[in-house]
């Protein structure tokens, strides 16, 4: 027993010699379904690149490639105090960010508020009233002795990480909810006035300066401290990326007659890749997830790689194996807890993958505690292999998106700033993604340092959103009004 010796747990390679034939056969089948070999990686990257380009064209494609009106990188010399607000999947975060005189530095004060589950399926008004109330509470706590009505000079960057059509930085029509949200009366509407009205109802006078996607925030925050950053990615509940594009390479902006050399951040919304279902090797489990989701046929790529879905894919496979008469798994056990939809999240898989013991005893405890299922050692070996397959597939597919942007833009060496729970917490996700990039770009052992590296990002929805608010105000103060909404009730542009 390793436990009693107190020495470091060994890394578990594991052997399959004691796994019965029926389980072994299933493992082989699962390997076939979930493995993406090098040839398939190439095929996916080529199609991904084609679809990214199509998204920039006048006709458009299924990947939205939304221009964000974040124009150019920060210089590192942005200054001032800004608010940032992040509507994440489980929390709401309010930050006050100070950008001091020193280049590339920042100070941040923040509070987190839980986002009640029922708000995710309620009405838009309920959601925005709740957010406005949190902002109010934050300001009361952080500006003691000051009247809230005196804070009207504060500008806020609102990180709202859902696909929005933006024809100005302070304007964004929600195209559709993603990541399991399903709130009535918001799709097809500009979220900025909705939020502003809620702030007004609560008597909070601050200005919404920029609507920011988490990927754009990540790109800008990372480029602020590391100018080699060319892409910002989120691998979390959802999955997406942003990068800086020349206006001249965006045919769908031609009608605006902008300077073709202007740099504009593009929020790809690449979760929608392969909505036509032609290239991704989807399993019956992926199909089931899509069909039973609030938005079938959408976010097809995201549904294979993002944290929201990894636990569910895993759960579906196990329920299916249990029902299969040719397989004996969890014999005679009550699997009702396992039958509950979306009951396992990506951290469950992460815990299985982190189990260091040869006999996977931590996995045994996990199954017993969470699902009331007593597992045999061969069953746990299948469970472990399944988690590896799902986690590896997610990492390799994610790398395809990064590679496609690099190929499209001709980036041969750069940093990709990445954030999100899967990137930060899922074991081996980063290593597996790096391996896939090596296969895609053909870097062999003679290449000592990978030229394109996916690295942990700076805080995009805090510092990034604040920087974007700062960049926007700098532009307005310089009289450059392109990409700012003049028609809005509380327009940032003072009347002439
Ligand atoms: C979903 C959202 C996208 C966001 C991503 C990561 O794909 O549609 O806007 O960037 O999740 O949070």
GROMACS .gro file of C-alpha atoms and ligand atoms in nm:
model
  508
    1UNK     CA    1   0.000   0.000   0.000
    2UNK     CA    2   0.144   0.335  -0.095
    3UNK     CA    3  -0.077   0.532   0.141
    4UNK     CA    4   0.078   0.401   0.464
    5UNK     CA    5   0.439   0.465   0.360
    6UNK     CA    6   0.394   0.844   0.343
    7UNK     CA    7   0.613   0.863   0.033
    8UNK     CA    8   0.516   1.059  -0.272
    9UNK     CA    9   0.245   0.895  -0.480
   10UNK     CA   10   0.394   0.749  -0.797
   11UNK     CA   11   0.279   0.868  -1.134
   12UNK     CA   12   0.028   0.612  -1.249
   13UNK     CA   13   0.099   0.448  -1.582
   14UNK     CA   14  -0.131   0.157  -1.509
   15UNK     CA   15  -0.152  -0.176  -1.680
   16UNK     CA   16  -0.461  -0.326  -1.833
   17UNK     CA   17  -0.365  -0.693  -1.783
   18UNK     CA   18  -0.642  -0.759  -1.530
   19UNK     CA   19  -0.919  -0.591  -1.731
   20UNK     CA   20  -1.176  -0.849  -1.851
   21UNK     CA   21  -1.230  -0.897  -2.224
   22UNK     CA   22  -1.569  -0.724  -2.244
   23UNK     CA   23  -1.435  -0.406  -2.081
   24UNK     CA   24  -1.116  -0.420  -2.286
   25UNK     CA   25  -1.324  -0.436  -2.604
   26UNK     CA   26  -1.517  -0.128  -2.493
   27UNK     CA   27  -1.198   0.059  -2.412
   28UNK     CA   28  -1.069  -0.011  -2.763
   29UNK     CA   29  -1.397   0.109  -2.914
   30UNK     CA   30  -1.395   0.426  -2.705
   31UNK     CA   31  -1.034   0.488  -2.811
   32UNK     CA   32  -1.141   0.468  -3.171
   33UNK     CA   33  -1.430   0.706  -3.125
   34UNK     CA   34  -1.247   0.969  -2.920
   35UNK     CA   35  -0.895   0.968  -3.063
   36UNK     CA   36  -0.796   1.242  -3.305
   37UNK     CA   37  -0.481   1.142  -3.490
   38UNK     CA   38  -0.236   1.375  -3.662
   39UNK     CA   39  -0.398   1.337  -4.004
   40UNK     CA   40  -0.738   1.433  -3.862
   41UNK     CA   41  -0.581   1.733  -3.682
   42UNK     CA   42  -0.454   1.859  -4.020
   43UNK     CA   43  -0.794   1.811  -4.179
   44UNK     CA   44  -0.970   1.998  -3.897
   45UNK     CA   45  -0.720   2.287  -3.900
   46UNK     CA   46  -0.759   2.333  -4.277
   47UNK     CA   47  -1.138   2.348  -4.249
   48UNK     CA   48  -1.116   2.572  -3.942
   49UNK     CA   49  -0.894   2.820  -4.128
   50UNK     CA   50  -1.135   2.820  -4.422
   51UNK     CA   51  -1.430   2.886  -4.191
   52UNK     CA   52  -1.252   3.168  -4.002
   53UNK     CA   53  -1.188   3.340  -4.335
   54UNK     CA   54  -1.545   3.283  -4.446
   55UNK     CA   55  -1.665   3.446  -4.124
   56UNK     CA   56  -1.477   3.765  -4.222
   57UNK     CA   57  -1.627   3.770  -4.572
   58UNK     CA   58  -1.935   3.968  -4.681
   59UNK     CA   59  -2.146   3.650  -4.709
   60UNK     CA   60  -2.032   3.533  -4.366
   61UNK     CA   61  -2.025   3.176  -4.243
   62UNK     CA   62  -2.116   2.990  -3.929
   63UNK     CA   63  -1.825   3.130  -3.724
   64UNK     CA   64  -1.944   3.487  -3.646
   65UNK     CA   65  -1.597   3.661  -3.642
   66UNK     CA   66  -1.744   3.966  -3.468
   67UNK     CA   67  -1.552   4.295  -3.493
   68UNK     CA   68  -1.535   4.432  -3.138
   69UNK     CA   69  -1.433   4.795  -3.190
   70UNK     CA   70  -1.136   4.741  -2.965
   71UNK     CA   71  -0.896   4.926  -3.187
   72UNK     CA   72  -0.527   4.846  -3.152
   73UNK     CA   73  -0.319   4.710  -2.865
   74UNK     CA   74  -0.258   4.904  -2.543
   75UNK     CA   75   0.070   5.095  -2.532
   76UNK     CA   76   0.126   5.006  -2.166
   77UNK     CA   77   0.088   5.372  -2.078
   78UNK     CA   78  -0.287   5.381  -2.016
   79UNK     CA   79  -0.374   5.547  -1.683
   80UNK     CA   80  -0.678   5.613  -1.465
   81UNK     CA   81  -0.935   5.433  -1.248
   82UNK     CA   82  -1.196   5.215  -1.415
   83UNK     CA   83  -1.466   4.970  -1.318
   84UNK     CA   84  -1.489   4.624  -1.467
   85UNK     CA   85  -1.778   4.385  -1.441
   86UNK     CA   86  -1.775   4.021  -1.542
   87UNK     CA   87  -2.088   3.812  -1.585
   88UNK     CA   88  -1.945   3.463  -1.567
   89UNK     CA   89  -2.127   3.131  -1.556
   90UNK     CA   90  -2.132   3.093  -1.178
   91UNK     CA   91  -2.021   3.429  -1.042
   92UNK     CA   92  -2.052   3.795  -1.099
   93UNK     CA   93  -1.731   3.986  -1.037
   94UNK     CA   94  -1.708   4.361  -0.988
   95UNK     CA   95  -1.361   4.521  -0.996
   96UNK     CA   96  -1.211   4.862  -0.960
   97UNK     CA   97  -0.886   4.878  -1.153
   98UNK     CA   98  -0.619   5.143  -1.120
   99UNK     CA   99  -0.378   5.187  -1.406
  100UNK     CA  100  -0.085   5.384  -1.262
  101UNK     CA  101   0.184   5.583  -1.445
  102UNK     CA  102   0.426   5.286  -1.445
  103UNK     CA  103   0.412   5.102  -1.774
  104UNK     CA  104   0.224   4.771  -1.777
  105UNK     CA  105   0.125   4.787  -1.405
  106UNK     CA  106  -0.214   4.775  -1.236
  107UNK     CA  107  -0.389   4.749  -0.897
  108UNK     CA  108  -0.720   4.573  -0.863
  109UNK     CA  109  -0.990   4.563  -0.589
  110UNK     CA  110  -1.268   4.315  -0.644
  111UNK     CA  111  -1.575   4.142  -0.502
  112UNK     CA  112  -1.749   3.830  -0.619
  113UNK     CA  113  -2.121   3.767  -0.598
  114UNK     CA  114  -2.287   3.434  -0.661
  115UNK     CA  115  -2.512   3.428  -0.964
  116UNK     CA  116  -2.831   3.255  -0.846
  117UNK     CA  117  -2.903   2.955  -1.068
  118UNK     CA  118  -3.266   3.061  -1.131
  119UNK     CA  119  -3.148   3.387  -1.291
  120UNK     CA  120  -2.998   3.188  -1.581
  121UNK     CA  121  -3.346   3.095  -1.698
  122UNK     CA  122  -3.542   3.400  -1.575
  123UNK     CA  123  -3.606   3.729  -1.754
  124UNK     CA  124  -3.362   3.993  -1.878
  125UNK     CA  125  -3.494   4.248  -1.632
  126UNK     CA  126  -3.437   4.017  -1.334
  127UNK     CA  127  -3.083   3.948  -1.452
  128UNK     CA  128  -2.982   4.310  -1.509
  129UNK     CA  129  -3.148   4.430  -1.188
  130UNK     CA  130  -2.945   4.177  -0.995
  131UNK     CA  131  -2.621   4.282  -1.167
  132UNK     CA  132  -2.696   4.653  -1.107
  133UNK     CA  133  -2.762   4.583  -0.739
  134UNK     CA  134  -2.424   4.407  -0.707
  135UNK     CA  135  -2.247   4.703  -0.869
  136UNK     CA  136  -2.425   4.935  -0.624
  137UNK     CA  137  -2.323   4.725  -0.324
  138UNK     CA  138  -1.963   4.718  -0.448
  139UNK     CA  139  -1.952   5.097  -0.486
  140UNK     CA  140  -2.103   5.150  -0.140
  141UNK     CA  141  -1.842   4.920   0.014
  142UNK     CA  142  -1.545   5.063  -0.180
  143UNK     CA  143  -1.631   5.430  -0.164
  144UNK     CA  144  -1.717   5.471   0.199
  145UNK     CA  145  -1.824   5.820   0.293
  146UNK     CA  146  -1.889   5.913  -0.069
  147UNK     CA  147  -2.232   5.962  -0.217
  148UNK     CA  148  -2.290   5.722  -0.509
  149UNK     CA  149  -2.428   6.009  -0.715
  150UNK     CA  150  -2.077   6.163  -0.708
  151UNK     CA  151  -1.932   5.868  -0.898
  152UNK     CA  152  -2.064   5.964  -1.240
  153UNK     CA  153  -1.712   6.001  -1.379
  154UNK     CA  154  -1.640   5.630  -1.338
  155UNK     CA  155  -1.630   5.436  -1.663
  156UNK     CA  156  -1.708   5.067  -1.676
  157UNK     CA  157  -1.595   4.788  -1.905
  158UNK     CA  158  -1.866   4.522  -1.905
  159UNK     CA  159  -1.743   4.171  -1.983
  160UNK     CA  160  -2.042   3.998  -2.132
  161UNK     CA  161  -1.911   3.675  -2.283
  162UNK     CA  162  -2.176   3.570  -2.529
  163UNK     CA  163  -2.187   3.628  -2.906
  164UNK     CA  164  -2.287   3.989  -2.969
  165UNK     CA  165  -2.316   4.178  -3.293
  166UNK     CA  166  -2.134   4.504  -3.220
  167UNK     CA  167  -2.143   4.798  -3.454
  168UNK     CA  168  -1.995   5.011  -3.177
  169UNK     CA  169  -1.793   4.932  -2.867
  170UNK     CA  170  -2.074   5.047  -2.635
  171UNK     CA  171  -2.339   4.853  -2.821
  172UNK     CA  172  -2.398   4.481  -2.857
  173UNK     CA  173  -2.696   4.285  -2.980
  174UNK     CA  174  -2.697   3.940  -2.828
  175UNK     CA  175  -2.707   3.691  -3.115
  176UNK     CA  176  -2.791   3.391  -2.898
  177UNK     CA  177  -2.727   3.263  -2.549
  178UNK     CA  178  -2.452   3.004  -2.512
  179UNK     CA  179  -2.312   2.803  -2.218
  180UNK     CA  180  -2.656   2.681  -2.106
  181UNK     CA  181  -2.806   3.029  -2.042
  182UNK     CA  182  -3.165   3.071  -2.160
  183UNK     CA  183  -3.294   3.411  -2.050
  184UNK     CA  184  -3.608   3.544  -2.204
  185UNK     CA  185  -3.625   3.876  -2.387
  186UNK     CA  186  -3.252   3.937  -2.442
  187UNK     CA  187  -3.163   3.757  -2.768
  188UNK     CA  188  -3.184   4.005  -3.056
  189UNK     CA  189  -3.160   4.305  -2.822
  190UNK     CA  190  -2.885   4.550  -2.733
  191UNK     CA  191  -2.773   4.455  -2.381
  192UNK     CA  192  -2.612   4.794  -2.303
  193UNK     CA  193  -2.937   4.998  -2.265
  194UNK     CA  194  -3.092   4.706  -2.074
  195UNK     CA  195  -2.812   4.723  -1.822
  196UNK     CA  196  -2.813   5.104  -1.816
  197UNK     CA  197  -3.184   5.112  -1.739
  198UNK     CA  198  -3.126   4.873  -1.450
  199UNK     CA  199  -2.845   5.097  -1.320
  200UNK     CA  200  -3.077   5.396  -1.344
  201UNK     CA  201  -3.348   5.210  -1.151
  202UNK     CA  202  -3.091   5.150  -0.876
  203UNK     CA  203  -2.964   5.509  -0.882
  204UNK     CA  204  -2.612   5.417  -0.997
  205UNK     CA  205  -2.481   5.693  -1.228
  206UNK     CA  206  -2.174   5.523  -1.382
  207UNK     CA  207  -2.116   5.503  -1.758
  208UNK     CA  208  -2.090   5.184  -1.964
  209UNK     CA  209  -1.794   5.256  -2.184
  210UNK     CA  210  -1.730   4.922  -2.347
  211UNK     CA  211  -1.897   4.588  -2.392
  212UNK     CA  212  -1.619   4.330  -2.382
  213UNK     CA  213  -1.593   3.962  -2.460
  214UNK     CA  214  -1.375   3.763  -2.217
  215UNK     CA  215  -1.145   3.655  -2.502
  216UNK     CA  216  -1.089   4.016  -2.614
  217UNK     CA  217  -1.023   4.118  -2.254
  218UNK     CA  218  -0.773   3.833  -2.226
  219UNK     CA  219  -0.598   3.937  -2.547
  220UNK     CA  220  -0.567   4.300  -2.435
  221UNK     CA  221  -0.466   4.224  -2.073
  222UNK     CA  222  -0.200   3.978  -2.186
  223UNK     CA  223  -0.066   4.206  -2.459
  224UNK     CA  224  -0.040   4.485  -2.196
  225UNK     CA  225   0.219   4.288  -1.998
  226UNK     CA  226   0.356   4.064  -2.276
  227UNK     CA  227   0.366   4.228  -2.620
  228UNK     CA  228   0.437   3.894  -2.793
  229UNK     CA  229   0.073   3.795  -2.724
  230UNK     CA  230  -0.121   3.763  -3.049
  231UNK     CA  231  -0.428   3.562  -2.945
  232UNK     CA  232  -0.649   3.553  -2.634
  233UNK     CA  233  -0.833   3.229  -2.558
  234UNK     CA  234  -1.080   3.102  -2.303
  235UNK     CA  235  -1.093   2.729  -2.230
  236UNK     CA  236  -1.354   2.722  -1.954
  237UNK     CA  237  -1.729   2.667  -1.931
  238UNK     CA  238  -1.726   2.787  -2.293
  239UNK     CA  239  -1.445   2.797  -2.546
  240UNK     CA  240  -1.350   3.086  -2.773
  241UNK     CA  241  -1.070   3.314  -2.900
  242UNK     CA  242  -0.996   3.671  -3.010
  243UNK     CA  243  -0.710   3.819  -3.212
  244UNK     CA  244  -0.617   4.149  -3.376
  245UNK     CA  245  -0.705   4.185  -3.745
  246UNK     CA  246  -0.633   4.454  -4.007
  247UNK     CA  247  -0.956   4.618  -4.123
  248UNK     CA  248  -0.839   4.562  -4.483
  249UNK     CA  249  -0.865   4.184  -4.422
  250UNK     CA  250  -1.228   4.207  -4.311
  251UNK     CA  251  -1.437   4.233  -4.631
  252UNK     CA  252  -1.758   4.259  -4.429
  253UNK     CA  253  -1.639   4.601  -4.301
  254UNK     CA  254  -1.568   4.738  -4.652
  255UNK     CA  255  -1.884   4.951  -4.654
  256UNK     CA  256  -1.750   5.155  -4.359
  257UNK     CA  257  -1.456   5.291  -4.561
  258UNK     CA  258  -1.217   5.270  -4.268
  259UNK     CA  259  -0.837   5.287  -4.292
  260UNK     CA  260  -0.742   4.933  -4.409
  261UNK     CA  261  -0.440   4.937  -4.177
  262UNK     CA  262  -0.650   4.997  -3.866
  263UNK     CA  263  -0.618   4.708  -3.621
  264UNK     CA  264  -0.942   4.577  -3.478
  265UNK     CA  265  -0.990   4.289  -3.235
  266UNK     CA  266  -1.208   4.010  -3.370
  267UNK     CA  267  -1.409   3.798  -3.129
  268UNK     CA  268  -1.421   3.475  -3.329
  269UNK     CA  269  -1.698   3.294  -3.140
  270UNK     CA  270  -1.533   2.979  -3.268
  271UNK     CA  271  -1.760   2.762  -3.053
  272UNK     CA  272  -1.981   2.767  -3.364
  273UNK     CA  273  -1.715   2.593  -3.576
  274UNK     CA  274  -1.856   2.299  -3.776
  275UNK     CA  275  -2.220   2.379  -3.706
  276UNK     CA  276  -2.267   2.219  -4.051
  277UNK     CA  277  -2.126   1.898  -3.898
  278UNK     CA  278  -1.888   1.803  -4.174
  279UNK     CA  279  -1.542   1.760  -4.025
  280UNK     CA  280  -1.547   1.699  -3.650
  281UNK     CA  281  -1.552   1.329  -3.559
  282UNK     CA  282  -1.865   1.340  -3.349
  283UNK     CA  283  -1.985   1.050  -3.139
  284UNK     CA  284  -2.341   0.949  -3.052
  285UNK     CA  285  -2.279   1.117  -2.715
  286UNK     CA  286  -2.195   1.451  -2.879
  287UNK     CA  287  -2.514   1.421  -3.086
  288UNK     CA  288  -2.720   1.356  -2.777
  289UNK     CA  289  -2.574   1.658  -2.595
  290UNK     CA  290  -2.654   1.879  -2.890
  291UNK     CA  291  -3.008   1.750  -2.939
  292UNK     CA  292  -3.105   1.792  -2.576
  293UNK     CA  293  -2.941   2.137  -2.535
  294UNK     CA  294  -3.140   2.463  -2.528
  295UNK     CA  295  -2.992   2.556  -2.872
  296UNK     CA  296  -2.958   2.240  -3.089
  297UNK     CA  297  -2.736   2.272  -3.399
  298UNK     CA  298  -2.537   2.560  -3.247
  299UNK     CA  299  -2.194   2.573  -3.078
  300UNK     CA  300  -2.109   2.229  -3.217
  301UNK     CA  301  -1.733   2.268  -3.157
  302UNK     CA  302  -1.787   2.413  -2.809
  303UNK     CA  303  -2.007   2.118  -2.714
  304UNK     CA  304  -1.709   1.883  -2.772
  305UNK     CA  305  -1.441   2.082  -2.590
  306UNK     CA  306  -1.581   2.315  -2.326
  307UNK     CA  307  -1.594   2.248  -1.953
  308UNK     CA  308  -1.972   2.265  -1.940
  309UNK     CA  309  -1.996   1.948  -2.149
  310UNK     CA  310  -1.697   1.727  -2.058
  311UNK     CA  311  -1.858   1.573  -1.750
  312UNK     CA  312  -2.181   1.516  -1.939
  313UNK     CA  313  -2.006   1.333  -2.225
  314UNK     CA  314  -1.837   1.110  -1.967
  315UNK     CA  315  -2.164   1.043  -1.783
  316UNK     CA  316  -2.348   0.954  -2.104
  317UNK     CA  317  -2.082   0.698  -2.200
  318UNK     CA  318  -2.102   0.526  -1.861
  319UNK     CA  319  -2.484   0.513  -1.863
  320UNK     CA  320  -2.468   0.368  -2.214
  321UNK     CA  321  -2.214   0.100  -2.116
  322UNK     CA  322  -2.424   0.003  -1.818
  323UNK     CA  323  -2.724  -0.050  -2.047
  324UNK     CA  324  -2.520  -0.257  -2.294
  325UNK     CA  325  -2.595  -0.632  -2.247
  326UNK     CA  326  -2.250  -0.724  -2.380
  327UNK     CA  327  -2.074  -0.533  -2.103
  328UNK     CA  328  -2.071  -0.596  -1.737
  329UNK     CA  329  -2.016  -0.269  -1.552
  330UNK     CA  330  -2.156  -0.154  -1.214
  331UNK     CA  331  -2.341  -0.491  -1.199
  332UNK     CA  332  -2.625  -0.497  -0.948
  333UNK     CA  333  -2.568  -0.135  -0.844
  334UNK     CA  334  -2.815   0.147  -0.822
  335UNK     CA  335  -2.694   0.397  -1.082
  336UNK     CA  336  -2.978   0.649  -1.033
  337UNK     CA  337  -2.736   0.926  -0.927
  338UNK     CA  338  -2.536   0.869  -1.246
  339UNK     CA  339  -2.854   0.904  -1.450
  340UNK     CA  340  -2.902   1.265  -1.346
  341UNK     CA  341  -2.824   1.495  -1.641
  342UNK     CA  342  -2.532   1.737  -1.602
  343UNK     CA  343  -2.462   1.603  -1.253
  344UNK     CA  344  -2.087   1.570  -1.320
  345UNK     CA  345  -1.873   1.866  -1.413
  346UNK     CA  346  -1.527   1.881  -1.565
  347UNK     CA  347  -1.367   1.887  -1.219
  348UNK     CA  348  -1.495   1.530  -1.167
  349UNK     CA  349  -1.293   1.416  -1.469
  350UNK     CA  350  -0.999   1.626  -1.355
  351UNK     CA  351  -1.006   1.448  -1.017
  352UNK     CA  352  -1.010   1.106  -1.187
  353UNK     CA  353  -0.717   1.206  -1.406
  354UNK     CA  354  -0.525   1.328  -1.101
  355UNK     CA  355  -0.564   1.001  -0.909
  356UNK     CA  356  -0.201   0.894  -0.853
  357UNK     CA  357  -0.265   0.540  -0.726
  358UNK     CA  358  -0.208   0.223  -0.926
  359UNK     CA  359  -0.542   0.084  -0.804
  360UNK     CA  360  -0.715   0.421  -0.852
  361UNK     CA  361  -0.837   0.431  -0.494
  362UNK     CA  362  -0.921   0.801  -0.508
  363UNK     CA  363  -1.150   0.730  -0.800
  364UNK     CA  364  -1.316   0.459  -0.591
  365UNK     CA  365  -1.387   0.715  -0.316
  366UNK     CA  366  -1.506   0.972  -0.568
  367UNK     CA  367  -1.757   0.731  -0.723
  368UNK     CA  368  -1.878   0.616  -0.387
  369UNK     CA  369  -1.922   0.964  -0.245
  370UNK     CA  370  -2.065   1.141  -0.549
  371UNK     CA  371  -2.259   0.861  -0.716
  372UNK     CA  372  -2.303   0.592  -0.449
  373UNK     CA  373  -2.139   0.343  -0.686
  374UNK     CA  374  -1.889   0.087  -0.569
  375UNK     CA  375  -1.637   0.025  -0.847
  376UNK     CA  376  -1.406  -0.266  -0.921
  377UNK     CA  377  -1.044  -0.201  -1.018
  378UNK     CA  378  -1.095  -0.300  -1.385
  379UNK     CA  379  -1.399  -0.070  -1.400
  380UNK     CA  380  -1.187   0.213  -1.265
  381UNK     CA  381  -0.928   0.148  -1.533
  382UNK     CA  382  -1.195   0.194  -1.797
  383UNK     CA  383  -1.320   0.506  -1.614
  384UNK     CA  384  -0.971   0.652  -1.605
  385UNK     CA  385  -0.907   0.578  -1.972
  386UNK     CA  386  -1.241   0.735  -2.063
  387UNK     CA  387  -1.157   1.057  -1.874
  388UNK     CA  388  -0.817   1.066  -2.051
  389UNK     CA  389  -0.980   1.022  -2.388
  390UNK     CA  390  -1.237   1.299  -2.333
  391UNK     CA  391  -0.979   1.538  -2.183
  392UNK     CA  392  -0.726   1.468  -2.457
  393UNK     CA  393  -0.979   1.514  -2.734
  394UNK     CA  394  -1.080   1.852  -2.586
  395UNK     CA  395  -0.718   1.970  -2.568
  396UNK     CA  396  -0.631   1.855  -2.921
  397UNK     CA  397  -0.942   2.009  -3.075
  398UNK     CA  398  -0.878   2.335  -2.889
  399UNK     CA  399  -0.527   2.344  -3.035
  400UNK     CA  400  -0.681   2.320  -3.384
  401UNK     CA  401  -0.849   2.658  -3.335
  402UNK     CA  402  -0.526   2.821  -3.220
  403UNK     CA  403  -0.335   2.671  -3.514
  404UNK     CA  404  -0.602   2.785  -3.761
  405UNK     CA  405  -0.575   3.150  -3.648
  406UNK     CA  406  -0.192   3.132  -3.659
  407UNK     CA  407  -0.200   2.987  -4.011
  408UNK     CA  408  -0.454   3.241  -4.133
  409UNK     CA  409  -0.250   3.531  -3.993
  410UNK     CA  410   0.089   3.384  -4.078
  411UNK     CA  411   0.199   3.389  -3.711
  412UNK     CA  412   0.506   3.168  -3.688
  413UNK     CA  413   0.604   3.260  -3.334
  414UNK     CA  414   0.392   3.414  -3.058
  415UNK     CA  415   0.229   3.371  -2.721
  416UNK     CA  416  -0.137   3.280  -2.692
  417UNK     CA  417  -0.279   3.406  -2.360
  418UNK     CA  418  -0.524   3.152  -2.222
  419UNK     CA  419  -0.760   3.150  -1.926
  420UNK     CA  420  -1.056   2.949  -1.801
  421UNK     CA  421  -1.115   2.663  -1.560
  422UNK     CA  422  -1.026   2.386  -1.806
  423UNK     CA  423  -0.698   2.550  -1.907
  424UNK     CA  424  -0.603   2.631  -1.548
  425UNK     CA  425  -0.722   2.323  -1.365
  426UNK     CA  426  -0.762   2.023  -1.594
  427UNK     CA  427  -0.454   1.801  -1.563
  428UNK     CA  428  -0.237   1.781  -1.876
  429UNK     CA  429  -0.467   2.005  -2.081
  430UNK     CA  430  -0.179   2.244  -2.152
  431UNK     CA  431   0.068   1.963  -2.229
  432UNK     CA  432  -0.175   1.786  -2.461
  433UNK     CA  433  -0.255   2.110  -2.644
  434UNK     CA  434   0.117   2.180  -2.691
  435UNK     CA  435   0.169   1.828  -2.825
  436UNK     CA  436  -0.111   1.877  -3.079
  437UNK     CA  437   0.047   2.206  -3.195
  438UNK     CA  438   0.378   2.022  -3.246
  439UNK     CA  439   0.205   1.765  -3.466
  440UNK     CA  440   0.016   2.031  -3.661
  441UNK     CA  441   0.322   2.247  -3.727
  442UNK     CA  442   0.564   1.955  -3.759
  443UNK     CA  443   0.803   2.078  -3.488
  444UNK     CA  444   1.018   1.779  -3.405
  445UNK     CA  445   1.262   1.725  -3.119
  446UNK     CA  446   1.523   1.945  -3.289
  447UNK     CA  447   1.301   2.248  -3.215
  448UNK     CA  448   1.412   2.327  -2.860
  449UNK     CA  449   1.139   2.574  -2.772
  450UNK     CA  450   0.792   2.565  -2.928
  451UNK     CA  451   0.763   2.884  -3.137
  452UNK     CA  452   0.390   2.917  -3.063
  453UNK     CA  453   0.305   2.869  -2.698
  454UNK     CA  454  -0.027   2.878  -2.515
  455UNK     CA  455   0.052   3.043  -2.181
  456UNK     CA  456  -0.152   3.149  -1.876
  457UNK     CA  457  -0.312   3.488  -1.943
  458UNK     CA  458  -0.350   3.805  -1.742
  459UNK     CA  459  -0.690   3.881  -1.592
  460UNK     CA  460  -0.896   3.963  -1.901
  461UNK     CA  461  -1.234   4.039  -1.752
  462UNK     CA  462  -1.083   4.264  -1.483
  463UNK     CA  463  -0.769   4.433  -1.611
  464UNK     CA  464  -0.855   4.366  -1.976
  465UNK     CA  465  -1.202   4.520  -1.953
  466UNK     CA  466  -1.062   4.823  -1.765
  467UNK     CA  467  -0.791   4.871  -2.029
  468UNK     CA  468  -1.050   4.854  -2.305
  469UNK     CA  469  -1.256   5.122  -2.124
  470UNK     CA  470  -0.935   5.329  -2.097
  471UNK     CA  471  -0.849   5.282  -2.466
  472UNK     CA  472  -1.202   5.383  -2.564
  473UNK     CA  473  -1.195   5.701  -2.355
  474UNK     CA  474  -0.853   5.788  -2.493
  475UNK     CA  475  -0.994   5.763  -2.845
  476UNK     CA  476  -1.299   5.971  -2.764
  477UNK     CA  477  -1.089   6.238  -2.593
  478UNK     CA  478  -0.870   6.252  -2.903
  479UNK     CA  479  -1.185   6.317  -3.111
  480UNK     CA  480  -1.173   5.976  -3.285
  481UNK     CA  481  -1.531   5.858  -3.278
  482UNK     CA  482  -1.520   5.554  -3.509
  483UNK     CA  483  -1.682   5.257  -3.338
  484UNK     CA  484  -1.857   5.459  -3.064
  485UNK     CA  485  -2.236   5.472  -3.052
  486UNK     CA  486  -2.355   5.828  -3.117
  487UNK     CA  487  -2.724   5.742  -3.110
  488UNK     CA  488  -2.729   5.605  -2.757
  489UNK     CA  489  -2.923   5.793  -2.489
  490UNK     CA  490  -2.616   5.827  -2.267
  491UNK     CA  491  -2.369   5.853  -2.552
  492UNK     CA  492  -2.006   5.885  -2.449
  493UNK     CA  493  -1.954   6.148  -2.716
  494UNK     CA  494  -2.041   6.492  -2.580
  495UNK     CA  495  -2.285   6.688  -2.798
  496UNK     CA  496  -2.104   6.926  -3.037
  497LIG     C1  497  -1.899   3.100  -2.523
  497LIG     C2  498  -1.943   3.241  -2.556
  497LIG     C3  499  -1.824   3.329  -2.588
  497LIG     C4  500  -1.722   3.321  -2.477
  497LIG     C5  501  -1.685   3.175  -2.447
  497LIG     C6  502  -1.589   3.163  -2.330
  497LIG     O1  503  -1.843   3.043  -2.637
  497LIG     O2  504  -2.033   3.239  -2.666
  497LIG     O3  505  -1.864   3.464  -2.607
  497LIG     O4  506  -1.607   3.393  -2.513
  497LIG     O5  507  -1.801   3.102  -2.419
  497LIG     O6  508  -1.644   3.215  -2.214
   0.00000   0.00000   0.00000
